[in-house]
Each structure stands twice: as C-alpha cells, then as structure tokens.
CSV table of C-alpha atoms in Angstrom, one decimal:
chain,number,residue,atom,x,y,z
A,158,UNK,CA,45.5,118.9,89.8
A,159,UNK,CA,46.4,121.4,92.7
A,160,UNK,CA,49.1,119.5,94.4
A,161,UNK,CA,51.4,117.5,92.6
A,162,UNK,CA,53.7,114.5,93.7
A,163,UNK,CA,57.4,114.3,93.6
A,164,UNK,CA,58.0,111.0,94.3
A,165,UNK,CA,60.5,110.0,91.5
A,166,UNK,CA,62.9,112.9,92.5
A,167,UNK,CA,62.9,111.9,96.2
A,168,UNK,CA,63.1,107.8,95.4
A,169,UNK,CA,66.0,109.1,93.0
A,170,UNK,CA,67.4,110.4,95.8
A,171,UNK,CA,66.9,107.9,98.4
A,172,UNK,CA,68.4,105.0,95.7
A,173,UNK,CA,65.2,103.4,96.0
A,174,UNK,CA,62.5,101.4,93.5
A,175,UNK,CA,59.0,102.5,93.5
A,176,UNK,CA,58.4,98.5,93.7
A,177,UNK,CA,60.6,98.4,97.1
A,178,UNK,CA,59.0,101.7,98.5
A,179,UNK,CA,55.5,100.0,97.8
A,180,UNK,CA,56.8,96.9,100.1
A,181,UNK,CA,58.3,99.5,102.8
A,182,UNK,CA,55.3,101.9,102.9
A,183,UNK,CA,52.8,98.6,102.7
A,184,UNK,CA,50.6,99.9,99.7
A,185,UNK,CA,50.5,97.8,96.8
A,186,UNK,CA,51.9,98.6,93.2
A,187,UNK,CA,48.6,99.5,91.6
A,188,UNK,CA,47.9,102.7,94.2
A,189,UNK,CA,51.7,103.6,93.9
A,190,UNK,CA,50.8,104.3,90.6
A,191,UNK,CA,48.0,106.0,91.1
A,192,UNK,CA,49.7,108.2,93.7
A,193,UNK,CA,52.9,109.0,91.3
A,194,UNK,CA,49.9,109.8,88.4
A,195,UNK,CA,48.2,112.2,90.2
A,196,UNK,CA,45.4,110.6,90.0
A,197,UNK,CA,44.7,109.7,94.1
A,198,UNK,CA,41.9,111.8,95.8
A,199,UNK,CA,43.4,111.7,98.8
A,200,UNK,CA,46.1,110.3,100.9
A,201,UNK,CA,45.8,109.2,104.3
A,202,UNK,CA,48.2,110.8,107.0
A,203,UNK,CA,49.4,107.1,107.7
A,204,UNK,CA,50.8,106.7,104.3
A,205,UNK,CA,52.3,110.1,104.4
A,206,UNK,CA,53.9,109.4,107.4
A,207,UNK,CA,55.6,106.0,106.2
A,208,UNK,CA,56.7,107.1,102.9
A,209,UNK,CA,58.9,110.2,104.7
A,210,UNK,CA,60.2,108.0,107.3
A,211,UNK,CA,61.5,105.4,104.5
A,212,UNK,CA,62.5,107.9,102.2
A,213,UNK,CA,63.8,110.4,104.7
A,214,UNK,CA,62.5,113.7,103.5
A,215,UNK,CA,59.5,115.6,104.7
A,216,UNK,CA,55.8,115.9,103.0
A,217,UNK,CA,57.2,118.9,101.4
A,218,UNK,CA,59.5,117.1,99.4
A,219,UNK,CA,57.3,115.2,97.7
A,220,UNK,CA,54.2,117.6,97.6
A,221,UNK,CA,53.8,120.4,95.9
A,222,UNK,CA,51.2,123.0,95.6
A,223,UNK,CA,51.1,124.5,92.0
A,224,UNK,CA,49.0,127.4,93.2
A,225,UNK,CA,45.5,126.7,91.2
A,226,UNK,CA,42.4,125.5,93.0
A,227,UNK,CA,41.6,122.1,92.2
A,228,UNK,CA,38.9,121.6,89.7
A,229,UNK,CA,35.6,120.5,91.0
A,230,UNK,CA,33.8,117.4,89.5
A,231,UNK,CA,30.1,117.3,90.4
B,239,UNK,CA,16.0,92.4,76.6
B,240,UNK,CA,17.4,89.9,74.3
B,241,UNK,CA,19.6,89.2,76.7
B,242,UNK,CA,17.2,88.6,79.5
B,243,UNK,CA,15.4,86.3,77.0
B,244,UNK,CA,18.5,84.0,76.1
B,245,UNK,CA,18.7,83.5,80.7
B,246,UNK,CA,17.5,79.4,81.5
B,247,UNK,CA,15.5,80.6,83.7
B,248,UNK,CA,12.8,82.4,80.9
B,249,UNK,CA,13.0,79.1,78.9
B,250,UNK,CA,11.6,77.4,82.3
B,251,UNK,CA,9.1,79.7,82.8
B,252,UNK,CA,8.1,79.6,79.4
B,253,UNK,CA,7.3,75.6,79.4
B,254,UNK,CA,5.9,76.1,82.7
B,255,UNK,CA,3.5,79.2,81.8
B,256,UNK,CA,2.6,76.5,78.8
B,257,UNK,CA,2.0,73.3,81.1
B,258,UNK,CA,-0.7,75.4,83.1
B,259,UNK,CA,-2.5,76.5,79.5
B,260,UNK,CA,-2.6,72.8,78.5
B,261,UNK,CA,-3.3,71.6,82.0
B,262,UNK,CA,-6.3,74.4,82.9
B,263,UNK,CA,-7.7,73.3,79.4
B,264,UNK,CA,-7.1,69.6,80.6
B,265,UNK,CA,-9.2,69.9,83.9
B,266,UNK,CA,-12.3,68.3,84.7
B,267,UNK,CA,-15.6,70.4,84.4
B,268,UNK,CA,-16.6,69.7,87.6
B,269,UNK,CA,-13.4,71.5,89.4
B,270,UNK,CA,-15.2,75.3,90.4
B,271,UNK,CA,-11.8,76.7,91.8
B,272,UNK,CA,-8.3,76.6,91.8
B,273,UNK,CA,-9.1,75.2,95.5
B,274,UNK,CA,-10.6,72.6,93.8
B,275,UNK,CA,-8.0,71.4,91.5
B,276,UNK,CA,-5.1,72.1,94.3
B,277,UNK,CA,-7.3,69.5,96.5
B,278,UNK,CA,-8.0,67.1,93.8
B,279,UNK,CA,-4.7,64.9,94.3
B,280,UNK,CA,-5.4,64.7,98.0
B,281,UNK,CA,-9.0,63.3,97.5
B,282,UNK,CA,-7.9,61.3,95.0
B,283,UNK,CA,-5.9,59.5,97.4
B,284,UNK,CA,-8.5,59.1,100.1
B,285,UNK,CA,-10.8,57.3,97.4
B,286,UNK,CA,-8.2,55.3,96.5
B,287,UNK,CA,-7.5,54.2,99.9
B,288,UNK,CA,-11.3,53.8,100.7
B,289,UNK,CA,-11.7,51.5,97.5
B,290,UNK,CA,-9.1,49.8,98.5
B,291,UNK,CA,-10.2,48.9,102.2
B,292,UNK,CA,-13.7,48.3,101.2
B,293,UNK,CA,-12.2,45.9,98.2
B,294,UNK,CA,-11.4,43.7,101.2
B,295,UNK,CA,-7.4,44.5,101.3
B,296,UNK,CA,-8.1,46.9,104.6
B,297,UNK,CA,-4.8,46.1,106.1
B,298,UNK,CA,-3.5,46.9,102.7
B,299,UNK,CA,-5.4,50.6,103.0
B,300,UNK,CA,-4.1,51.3,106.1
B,301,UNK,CA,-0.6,50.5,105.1
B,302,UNK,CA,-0.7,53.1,102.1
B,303,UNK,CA,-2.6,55.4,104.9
B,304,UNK,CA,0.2,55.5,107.1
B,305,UNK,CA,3.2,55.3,104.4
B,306,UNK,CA,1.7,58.5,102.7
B,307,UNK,CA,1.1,59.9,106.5
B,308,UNK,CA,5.1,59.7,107.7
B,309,UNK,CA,5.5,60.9,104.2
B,310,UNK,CA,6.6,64.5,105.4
B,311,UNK,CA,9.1,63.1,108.1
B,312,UNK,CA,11.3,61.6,105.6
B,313,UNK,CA,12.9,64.8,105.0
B,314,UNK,CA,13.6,66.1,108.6
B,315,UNK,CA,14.6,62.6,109.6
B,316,UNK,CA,17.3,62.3,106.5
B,317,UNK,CA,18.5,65.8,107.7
B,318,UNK,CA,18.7,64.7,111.6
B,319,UNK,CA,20.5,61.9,110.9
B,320,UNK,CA,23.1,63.1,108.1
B,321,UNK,CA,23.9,65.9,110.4
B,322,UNK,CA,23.7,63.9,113.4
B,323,UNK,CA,21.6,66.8,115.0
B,324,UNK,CA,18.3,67.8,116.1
B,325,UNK,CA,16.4,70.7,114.9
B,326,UNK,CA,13.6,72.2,116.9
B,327,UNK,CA,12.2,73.0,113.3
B,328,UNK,CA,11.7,69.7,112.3
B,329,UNK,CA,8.5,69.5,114.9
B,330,UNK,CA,6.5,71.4,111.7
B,331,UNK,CA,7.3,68.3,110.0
B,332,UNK,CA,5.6,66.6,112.3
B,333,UNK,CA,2.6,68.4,113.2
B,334,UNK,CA,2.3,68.1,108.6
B,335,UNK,CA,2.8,64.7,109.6
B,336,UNK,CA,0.1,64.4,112.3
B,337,UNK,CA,-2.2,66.7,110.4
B,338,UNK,CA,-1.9,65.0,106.7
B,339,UNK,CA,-2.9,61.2,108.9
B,340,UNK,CA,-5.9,63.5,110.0
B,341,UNK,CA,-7.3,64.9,107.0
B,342,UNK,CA,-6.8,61.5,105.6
B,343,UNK,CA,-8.6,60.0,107.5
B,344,UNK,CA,-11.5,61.8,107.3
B,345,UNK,CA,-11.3,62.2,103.0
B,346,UNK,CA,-10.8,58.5,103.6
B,347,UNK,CA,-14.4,58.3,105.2
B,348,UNK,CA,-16.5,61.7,104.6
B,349,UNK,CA,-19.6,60.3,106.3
B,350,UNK,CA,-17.8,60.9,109.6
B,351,UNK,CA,-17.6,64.6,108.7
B,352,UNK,CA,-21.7,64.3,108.5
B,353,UNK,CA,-21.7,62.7,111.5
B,354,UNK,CA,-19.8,64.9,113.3
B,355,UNK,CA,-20.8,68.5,111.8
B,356,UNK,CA,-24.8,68.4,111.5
B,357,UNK,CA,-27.5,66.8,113.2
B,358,UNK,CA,-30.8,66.4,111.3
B,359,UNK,CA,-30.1,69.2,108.6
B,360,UNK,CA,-31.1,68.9,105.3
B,361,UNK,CA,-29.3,66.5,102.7
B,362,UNK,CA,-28.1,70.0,100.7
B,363,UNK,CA,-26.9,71.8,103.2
B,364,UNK,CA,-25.0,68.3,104.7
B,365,UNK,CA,-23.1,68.1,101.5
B,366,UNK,CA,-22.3,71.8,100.6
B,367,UNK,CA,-20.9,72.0,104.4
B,368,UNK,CA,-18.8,68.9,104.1
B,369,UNK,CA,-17.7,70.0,100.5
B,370,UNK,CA,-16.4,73.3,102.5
B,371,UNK,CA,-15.2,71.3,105.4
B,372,UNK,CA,-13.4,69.4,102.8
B,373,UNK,CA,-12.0,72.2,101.4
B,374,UNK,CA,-10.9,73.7,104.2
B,375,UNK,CA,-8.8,71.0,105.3
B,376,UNK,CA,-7.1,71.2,102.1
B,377,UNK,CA,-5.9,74.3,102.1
B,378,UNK,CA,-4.7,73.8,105.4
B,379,UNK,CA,-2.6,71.0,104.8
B,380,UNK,CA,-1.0,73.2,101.8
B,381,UNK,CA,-0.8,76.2,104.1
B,382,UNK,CA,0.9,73.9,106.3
B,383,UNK,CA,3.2,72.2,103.7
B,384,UNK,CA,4.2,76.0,102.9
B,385,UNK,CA,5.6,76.8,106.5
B,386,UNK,CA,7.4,73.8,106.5
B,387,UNK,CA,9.2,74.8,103.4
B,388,UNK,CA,9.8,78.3,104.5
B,389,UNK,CA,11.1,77.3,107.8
B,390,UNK,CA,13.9,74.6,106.2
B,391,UNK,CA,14.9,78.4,103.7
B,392,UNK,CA,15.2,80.1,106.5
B,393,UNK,CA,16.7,77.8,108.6
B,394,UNK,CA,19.1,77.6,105.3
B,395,UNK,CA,19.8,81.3,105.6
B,396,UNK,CA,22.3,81.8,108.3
B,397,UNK,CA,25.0,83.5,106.1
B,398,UNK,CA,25.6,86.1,103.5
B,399,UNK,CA,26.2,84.2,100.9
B,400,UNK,CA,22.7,81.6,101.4
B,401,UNK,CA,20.8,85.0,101.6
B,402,UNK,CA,21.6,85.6,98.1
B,403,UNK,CA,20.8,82.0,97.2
B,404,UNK,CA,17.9,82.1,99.4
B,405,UNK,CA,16.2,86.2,97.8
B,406,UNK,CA,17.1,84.4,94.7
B,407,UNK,CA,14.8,80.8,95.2
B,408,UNK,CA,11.7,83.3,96.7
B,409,UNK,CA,11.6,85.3,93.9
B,410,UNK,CA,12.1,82.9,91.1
B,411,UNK,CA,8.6,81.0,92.8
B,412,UNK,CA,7.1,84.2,93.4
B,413,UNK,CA,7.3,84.2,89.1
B,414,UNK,CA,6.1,80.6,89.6
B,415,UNK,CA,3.4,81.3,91.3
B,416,UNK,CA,2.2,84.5,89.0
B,417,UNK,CA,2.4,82.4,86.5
B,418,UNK,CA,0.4,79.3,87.9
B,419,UNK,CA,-2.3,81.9,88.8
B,420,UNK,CA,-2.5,83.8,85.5
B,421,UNK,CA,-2.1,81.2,83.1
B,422,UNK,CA,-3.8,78.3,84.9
B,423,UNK,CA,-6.0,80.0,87.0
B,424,UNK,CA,-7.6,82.6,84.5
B,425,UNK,CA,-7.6,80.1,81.5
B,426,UNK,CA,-9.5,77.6,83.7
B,427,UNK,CA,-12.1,80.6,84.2
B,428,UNK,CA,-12.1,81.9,80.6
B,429,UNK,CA,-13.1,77.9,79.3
B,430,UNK,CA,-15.8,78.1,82.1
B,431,UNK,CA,-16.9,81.4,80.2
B,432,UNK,CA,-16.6,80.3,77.1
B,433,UNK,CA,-18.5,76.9,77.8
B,434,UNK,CA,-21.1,78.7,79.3
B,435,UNK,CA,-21.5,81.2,76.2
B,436,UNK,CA,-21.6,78.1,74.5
B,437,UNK,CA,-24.5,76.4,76.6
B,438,UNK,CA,-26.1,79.9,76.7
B,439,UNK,CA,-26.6,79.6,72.2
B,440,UNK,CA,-30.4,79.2,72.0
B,441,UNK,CA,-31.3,82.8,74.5
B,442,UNK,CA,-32.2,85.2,71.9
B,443,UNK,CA,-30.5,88.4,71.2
B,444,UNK,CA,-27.3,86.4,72.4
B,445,UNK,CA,-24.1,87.5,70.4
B,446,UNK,CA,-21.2,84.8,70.6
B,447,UNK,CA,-18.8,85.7,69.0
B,448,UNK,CA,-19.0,89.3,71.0
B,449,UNK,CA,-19.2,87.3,73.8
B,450,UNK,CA,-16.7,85.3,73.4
B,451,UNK,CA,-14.3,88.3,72.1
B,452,UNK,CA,-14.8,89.6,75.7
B,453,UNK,CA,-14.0,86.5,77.0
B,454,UNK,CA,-10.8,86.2,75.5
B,455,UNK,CA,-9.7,89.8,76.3
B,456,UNK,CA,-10.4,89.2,79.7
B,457,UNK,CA,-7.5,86.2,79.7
B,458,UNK,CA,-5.1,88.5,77.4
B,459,UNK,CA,-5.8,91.2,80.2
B,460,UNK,CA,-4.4,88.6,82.7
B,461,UNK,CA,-1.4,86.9,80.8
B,462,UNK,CA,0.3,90.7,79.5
B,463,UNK,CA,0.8,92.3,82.9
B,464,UNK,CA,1.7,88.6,83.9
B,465,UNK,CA,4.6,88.2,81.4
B,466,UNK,CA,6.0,91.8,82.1
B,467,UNK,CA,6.1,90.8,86.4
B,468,UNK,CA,8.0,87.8,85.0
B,469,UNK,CA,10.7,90.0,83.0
B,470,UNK,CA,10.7,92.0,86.2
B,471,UNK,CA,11.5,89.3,88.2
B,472,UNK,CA,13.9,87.7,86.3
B,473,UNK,CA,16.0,90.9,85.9
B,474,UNK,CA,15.8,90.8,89.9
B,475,UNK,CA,17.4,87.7,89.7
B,476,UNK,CA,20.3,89.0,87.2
B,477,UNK,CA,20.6,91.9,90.0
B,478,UNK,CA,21.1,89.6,93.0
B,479,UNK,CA,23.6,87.9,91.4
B,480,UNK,CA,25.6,90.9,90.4
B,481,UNK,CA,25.4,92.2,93.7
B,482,UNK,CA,26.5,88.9,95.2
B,483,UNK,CA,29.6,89.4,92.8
B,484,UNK,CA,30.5,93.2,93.9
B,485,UNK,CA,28.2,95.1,95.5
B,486,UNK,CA,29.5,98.5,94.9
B,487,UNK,CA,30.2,98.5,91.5
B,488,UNK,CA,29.0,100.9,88.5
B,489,UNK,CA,26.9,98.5,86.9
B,490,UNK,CA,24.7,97.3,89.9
B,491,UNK,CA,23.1,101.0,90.3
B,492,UNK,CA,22.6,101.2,86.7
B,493,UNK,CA,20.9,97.7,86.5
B,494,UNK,CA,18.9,99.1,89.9
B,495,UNK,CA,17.7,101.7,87.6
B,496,UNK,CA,16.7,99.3,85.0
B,497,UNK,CA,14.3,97.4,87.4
B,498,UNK,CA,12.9,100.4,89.0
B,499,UNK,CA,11.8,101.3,85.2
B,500,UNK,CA,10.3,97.6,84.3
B,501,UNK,CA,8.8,98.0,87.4
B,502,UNK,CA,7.1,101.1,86.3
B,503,UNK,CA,6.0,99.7,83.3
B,504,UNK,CA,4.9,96.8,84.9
B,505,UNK,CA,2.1,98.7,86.8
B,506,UNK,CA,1.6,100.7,84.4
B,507,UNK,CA,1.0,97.7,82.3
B,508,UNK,CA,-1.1,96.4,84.8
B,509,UNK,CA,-3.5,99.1,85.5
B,510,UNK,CA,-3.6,99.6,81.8
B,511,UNK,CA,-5.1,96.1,81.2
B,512,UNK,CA,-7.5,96.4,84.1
B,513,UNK,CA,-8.7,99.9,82.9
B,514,UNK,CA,-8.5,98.7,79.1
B,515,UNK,CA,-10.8,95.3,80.5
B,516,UNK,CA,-13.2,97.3,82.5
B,517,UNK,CA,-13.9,99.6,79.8
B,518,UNK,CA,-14.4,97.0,77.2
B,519,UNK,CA,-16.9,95.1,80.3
B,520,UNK,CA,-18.6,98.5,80.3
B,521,UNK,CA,-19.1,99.1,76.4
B,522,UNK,CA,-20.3,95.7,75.8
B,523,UNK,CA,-22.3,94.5,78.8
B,524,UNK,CA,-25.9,94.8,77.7
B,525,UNK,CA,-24.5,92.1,75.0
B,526,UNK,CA,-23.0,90.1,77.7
B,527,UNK,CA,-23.9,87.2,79.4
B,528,UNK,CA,-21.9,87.5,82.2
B,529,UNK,CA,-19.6,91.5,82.6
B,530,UNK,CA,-16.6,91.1,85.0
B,531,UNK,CA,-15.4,94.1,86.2
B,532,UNK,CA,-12.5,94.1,88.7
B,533,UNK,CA,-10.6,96.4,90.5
B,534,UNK,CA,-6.9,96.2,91.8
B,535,UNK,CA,-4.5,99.3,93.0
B,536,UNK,CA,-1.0,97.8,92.5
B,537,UNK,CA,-0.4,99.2,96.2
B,538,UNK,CA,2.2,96.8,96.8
B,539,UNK,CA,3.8,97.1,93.4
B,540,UNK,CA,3.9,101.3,93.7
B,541,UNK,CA,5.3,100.9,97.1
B,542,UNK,CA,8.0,98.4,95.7
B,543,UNK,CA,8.9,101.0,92.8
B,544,UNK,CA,9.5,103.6,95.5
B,545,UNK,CA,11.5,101.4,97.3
B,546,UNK,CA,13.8,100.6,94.4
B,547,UNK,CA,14.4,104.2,93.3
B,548,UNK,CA,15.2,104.9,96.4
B,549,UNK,CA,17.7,102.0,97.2
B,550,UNK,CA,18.8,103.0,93.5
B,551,UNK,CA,19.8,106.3,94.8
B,552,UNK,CA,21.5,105.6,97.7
B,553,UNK,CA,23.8,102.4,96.1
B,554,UNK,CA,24.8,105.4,93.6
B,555,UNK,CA,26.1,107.0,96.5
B,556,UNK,CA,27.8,104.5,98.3
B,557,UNK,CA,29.3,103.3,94.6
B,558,UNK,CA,31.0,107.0,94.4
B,559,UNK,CA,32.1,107.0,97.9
B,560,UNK,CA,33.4,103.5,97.4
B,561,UNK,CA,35.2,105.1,94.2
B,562,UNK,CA,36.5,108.0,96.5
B,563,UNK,CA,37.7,105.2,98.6
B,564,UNK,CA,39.5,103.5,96.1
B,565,UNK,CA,41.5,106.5,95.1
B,566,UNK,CA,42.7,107.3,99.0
B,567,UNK,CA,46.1,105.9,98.9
C-alpha cells in the first residue's frame, strides 16, 4: 500500500480510543478497522475532515506516502 | 445439481409432471385436443344442468346455473369487503362473471347455437360449426379467467418486495405450464399414435414395432428439453430469492452465470431433440404411417440467454463497485 495510516500515533497523542474516535468521526468500528489496516480504498474528504478536527492534527499526521506506486489489481 | 434436486418445489413438479402422464393416458378417446380436454369440465356442467332441468327439477337447473355463474365474484367481493374498498379491477370479475352465465347458457342448450349460426346448411357442417363455436367459447372463458388472475398479481405488485414474490409465482407456472404441455399434451398425442399404429395392424408392409419406436421417440424428444426448462426455471427461482436477500453480493453474479449456462444447454438441448426427431422422421418415413416433422428456432430462448449474460456482466460490475464502495471509509 502507497499511503499508510497513522492513526494509533495521533489517537496516542490526542488520549483518545479508537472506539470513541469512531463515535466522534460517525463511522462505525468495523471501517475504523479497516482504515487503521490499510486496507480502505479510499477515504472520503468528509471523514478526513472529521477525524483532524477531533483529533487536532492535520491529514499529514496521519497519512503518509511511503514513496511506491500502489499496486494495481485488475 | 443435487442441490437443486433436494428444493420442494422439484418434488412438486415431479408429481405434477406424473399426474399429466396418468391423466393424458386416462382421457377419453374421443377428446382430439388439448382444447378439448381444457373444455370438457365446462360442457360437463352444461349437460348436467340440461339433464337436470329436462328431469323436471328446472328451478333446481337454474339455481346451479346461476350459483356456478356469480362463482367468479366471490373473490373480488371477499377482497372489497375485507378491505372495505373498491377496486376498478374487480369489473374483470365481472365481465368472467357475465360471460361464464353466457357460455352457459348456450352449452346448457346447443340447439340455440344452430339456430342462431346457420340457416338451412347441411347437418355436417351444422355440427362441426357449433363444435368450433363451442370451442371457441371455451377458450375464451379461460383466456378470460387468465386476465383476471394476472390483473389481482399485478394489482398485488405495488412494492419491491411483492415483485420478488410476484417474478417468483410467474415463473414457477411458466414450469407448470411446460410441463402440462409436454407431459400431458404430447403423451395424449403419442397414445393417439400409438392406437392408431395399432388400428393400422392388418395394411401390409406395416412395421409396428418401428413404428411405434418412432412414436415413442417423438414423446422422449418432448419430455428431455422439457425437464432441462424446468431445472432452468427452478434455478431462476433459487436466483430471485438470493437477489431478494442482497442484491450485490458475490454469489448472485456467479449463480447469474450458472443460469445463463443451463440456459445454453437448454436450447441446445432443445434443438438437439428437434434435429435428433426430424432426422429419425426422415430415415424411417417410408416405414411410417404417419412422419412428424416440426420445426421450432428457440428465438425467444436465444434472446433470453443474451439477455442473461449480459445482465450477468453488468451485476459483476456493479458487485465490484459495490465492493469499492464498501472499502471508502
């Protein structure tokens, strides 16, 4: 995967669950999981926005490009 | 395939497909057509009603005449008055109603059809056109009866949900009716064939058995491509269900792909028997009493198959994108 997700390192620093975020952000537990796996396709701009507001940090806090085009499944 | 063959619904159409065979061996010799026998309960009320009224119990008569008459209202009356509302819908009942009292009347007395049809024809020619006339009427009422039923479905279909219910009811009698019209229909013509190789014994050069070897084929020709449309259908039935449950999952394309490929075979099973029956006509017809050669392009069938693949694909699709869509957070 070409971008990965920091999300424990941010909810670390925020003093956070990943259970209360989900309840904040308005996502349920299931695609939290699937977010913080690396295994979501996509994430919509809305969600984005919500997490960095309740976590106070900006997209670049919790995304991260590793450099490597993502592989293509066809 | 075992699995399609445990389903209630294959046991039904098993006895049913077996009712038909004993019933078409069952039916009188006298009944030329399946118009015949679909007309015989009907006449056989209008004689009973005519014995009855000429036995000198006419007011009895033409209380049974009118009872069976308002028959067909019963149904849009009960739904009128358990849901306390009136249904433009239910005027089919009655014009079934008004047209049943009709043809009744006239099976009831058949001279009046004489009366009414031909002047000073001959005696022949009276009876063969009141026989049609007869006939006619018959059908009609049944063509009749059939509207009102498909009106009350899709009066029935006003959701999602009924539509399912609704696809599922058509296409469970359109196996009923396949199977009326191969294993009733073509075994009542194969025991005219064979009775008439029978009464046929004493022309010379005539080879029975042979004869009746064709015979048989003939009916096999009809009941094979008949039980494959059944296994069709009823793995339609397994896929409206699963679609009712989740439209968009994995399975339901896959299952999509497993009609489309019975359905293949079924016309390819199809216009193998008819080409495998024609041929066998061809080799043995100067031995025959009587060749039958038919011919039938599965038209429909092809354009169904094309259909299928094509709403195959595009559910494959839509099951990816729903996937995609599953894993945008």
């Amino acid at each position: 995967m070409a971008i990965i997700i920091k999300l424990d390192e941010a909810l670390k620093k925020k003093g956070i669950t990943s259970k209360e975020l989900c309840e904040l952000v308005g996502i349920t537990e299931a695609n939290m999981s699937i977010l913080r796996s690396g295994k979501a396709k996509a994430v919509r701009f809305s969600t984005l926005n919500a997490i960095c507001y309740h976590l106070n940090c900006t997209p670049g806090d919790i995304l991260q490009f590793d450099g490597q085009e993502e592989e293509k499944n066809d | 395939m075992k699995q399609l063959i445990k389903r209630p619904c294959v046991v039904v159409f098993a006895v049913f497909a077996c009712v038909c065979v004993i019933l078409a061996l069952c039916v009188q010799g006298s009944a030329n057509n399946v118009f015949d026998i679909l007309g015989a309960p009907l006449q056989s009320v209008g004689n009973f009603i005519r014995e009855i009224s000429l036995g000198g119990k006419a007011a009895g008569g033409w209380c049974i005449f009118f009872l069976i008459g308002v028959l067909p209202l019963v149904f849009p009356i009960i739904k009128t008055v358990a849901r306390r509302k009136f249904y433009p819908l239910s005027l089919v009942w009655v014009a079934l109603s008004a047209y049943l009292l009709v043809m009744l009347f006239f099976l009831i007395n058949p001279h009046l059809l004489n009366n009414n049809l031909v002047g000073n024809a001959q005696e022949e020619a009276v009876v063969l056109l009141r026989e049609t006339t007869v006939a006619g009427m018959q059908v009609t009422f049944w063509a009749i009866a059939a509207v009102c039923v498909l009106c009350e479905l899709f009066s029935f279909v006003n959701s999602g949900n009924r539509a399912y219910l609704c696809a599922k009811l058509m296409v469970y009698a359109l196996a009923l009716c396949s199977i009326f019209a191969a294993f009733f229909g073509a075994t009542v013509v194969a025991k005219k064939g064979l009775n008439a190789v029978d009464s046929a014994k004493t022309l010379l050069n005539l080879n029975v058995p042979l004869n009746k070897f064709a015979t048989i084929f003939s009916l096999l020709c009809n009941y094979v491509p008949t039980v494959v449309t059944v296994a069709l259908i009823v793995k339609c039935g397994v896929v409206i269900d699963s679609l009712k449950t989740d439209a968009f999952s994995r399975g339901n394309a896959e299952s999509l792909c497993g009609v489309t490929k019975l359905c293949k075979l079924s016309v390819f099973v199809t216009l193998g028997c008819l080409i495998a029956n024609n041929v066998l006509q061809l080799c043995l017809s100067p031995q025959l009493l009587n060749a039958h050669y038919s011919v039938t392009i599965p038209l429909a069938e092809v354009l169904i198959v094309c259909l299928l693949m094509i709403f195959a694909e595009i559910l494959k699709r839509a099951v990816e994108i729903k996937e995609e869509n599953d894993l945008t957070i």
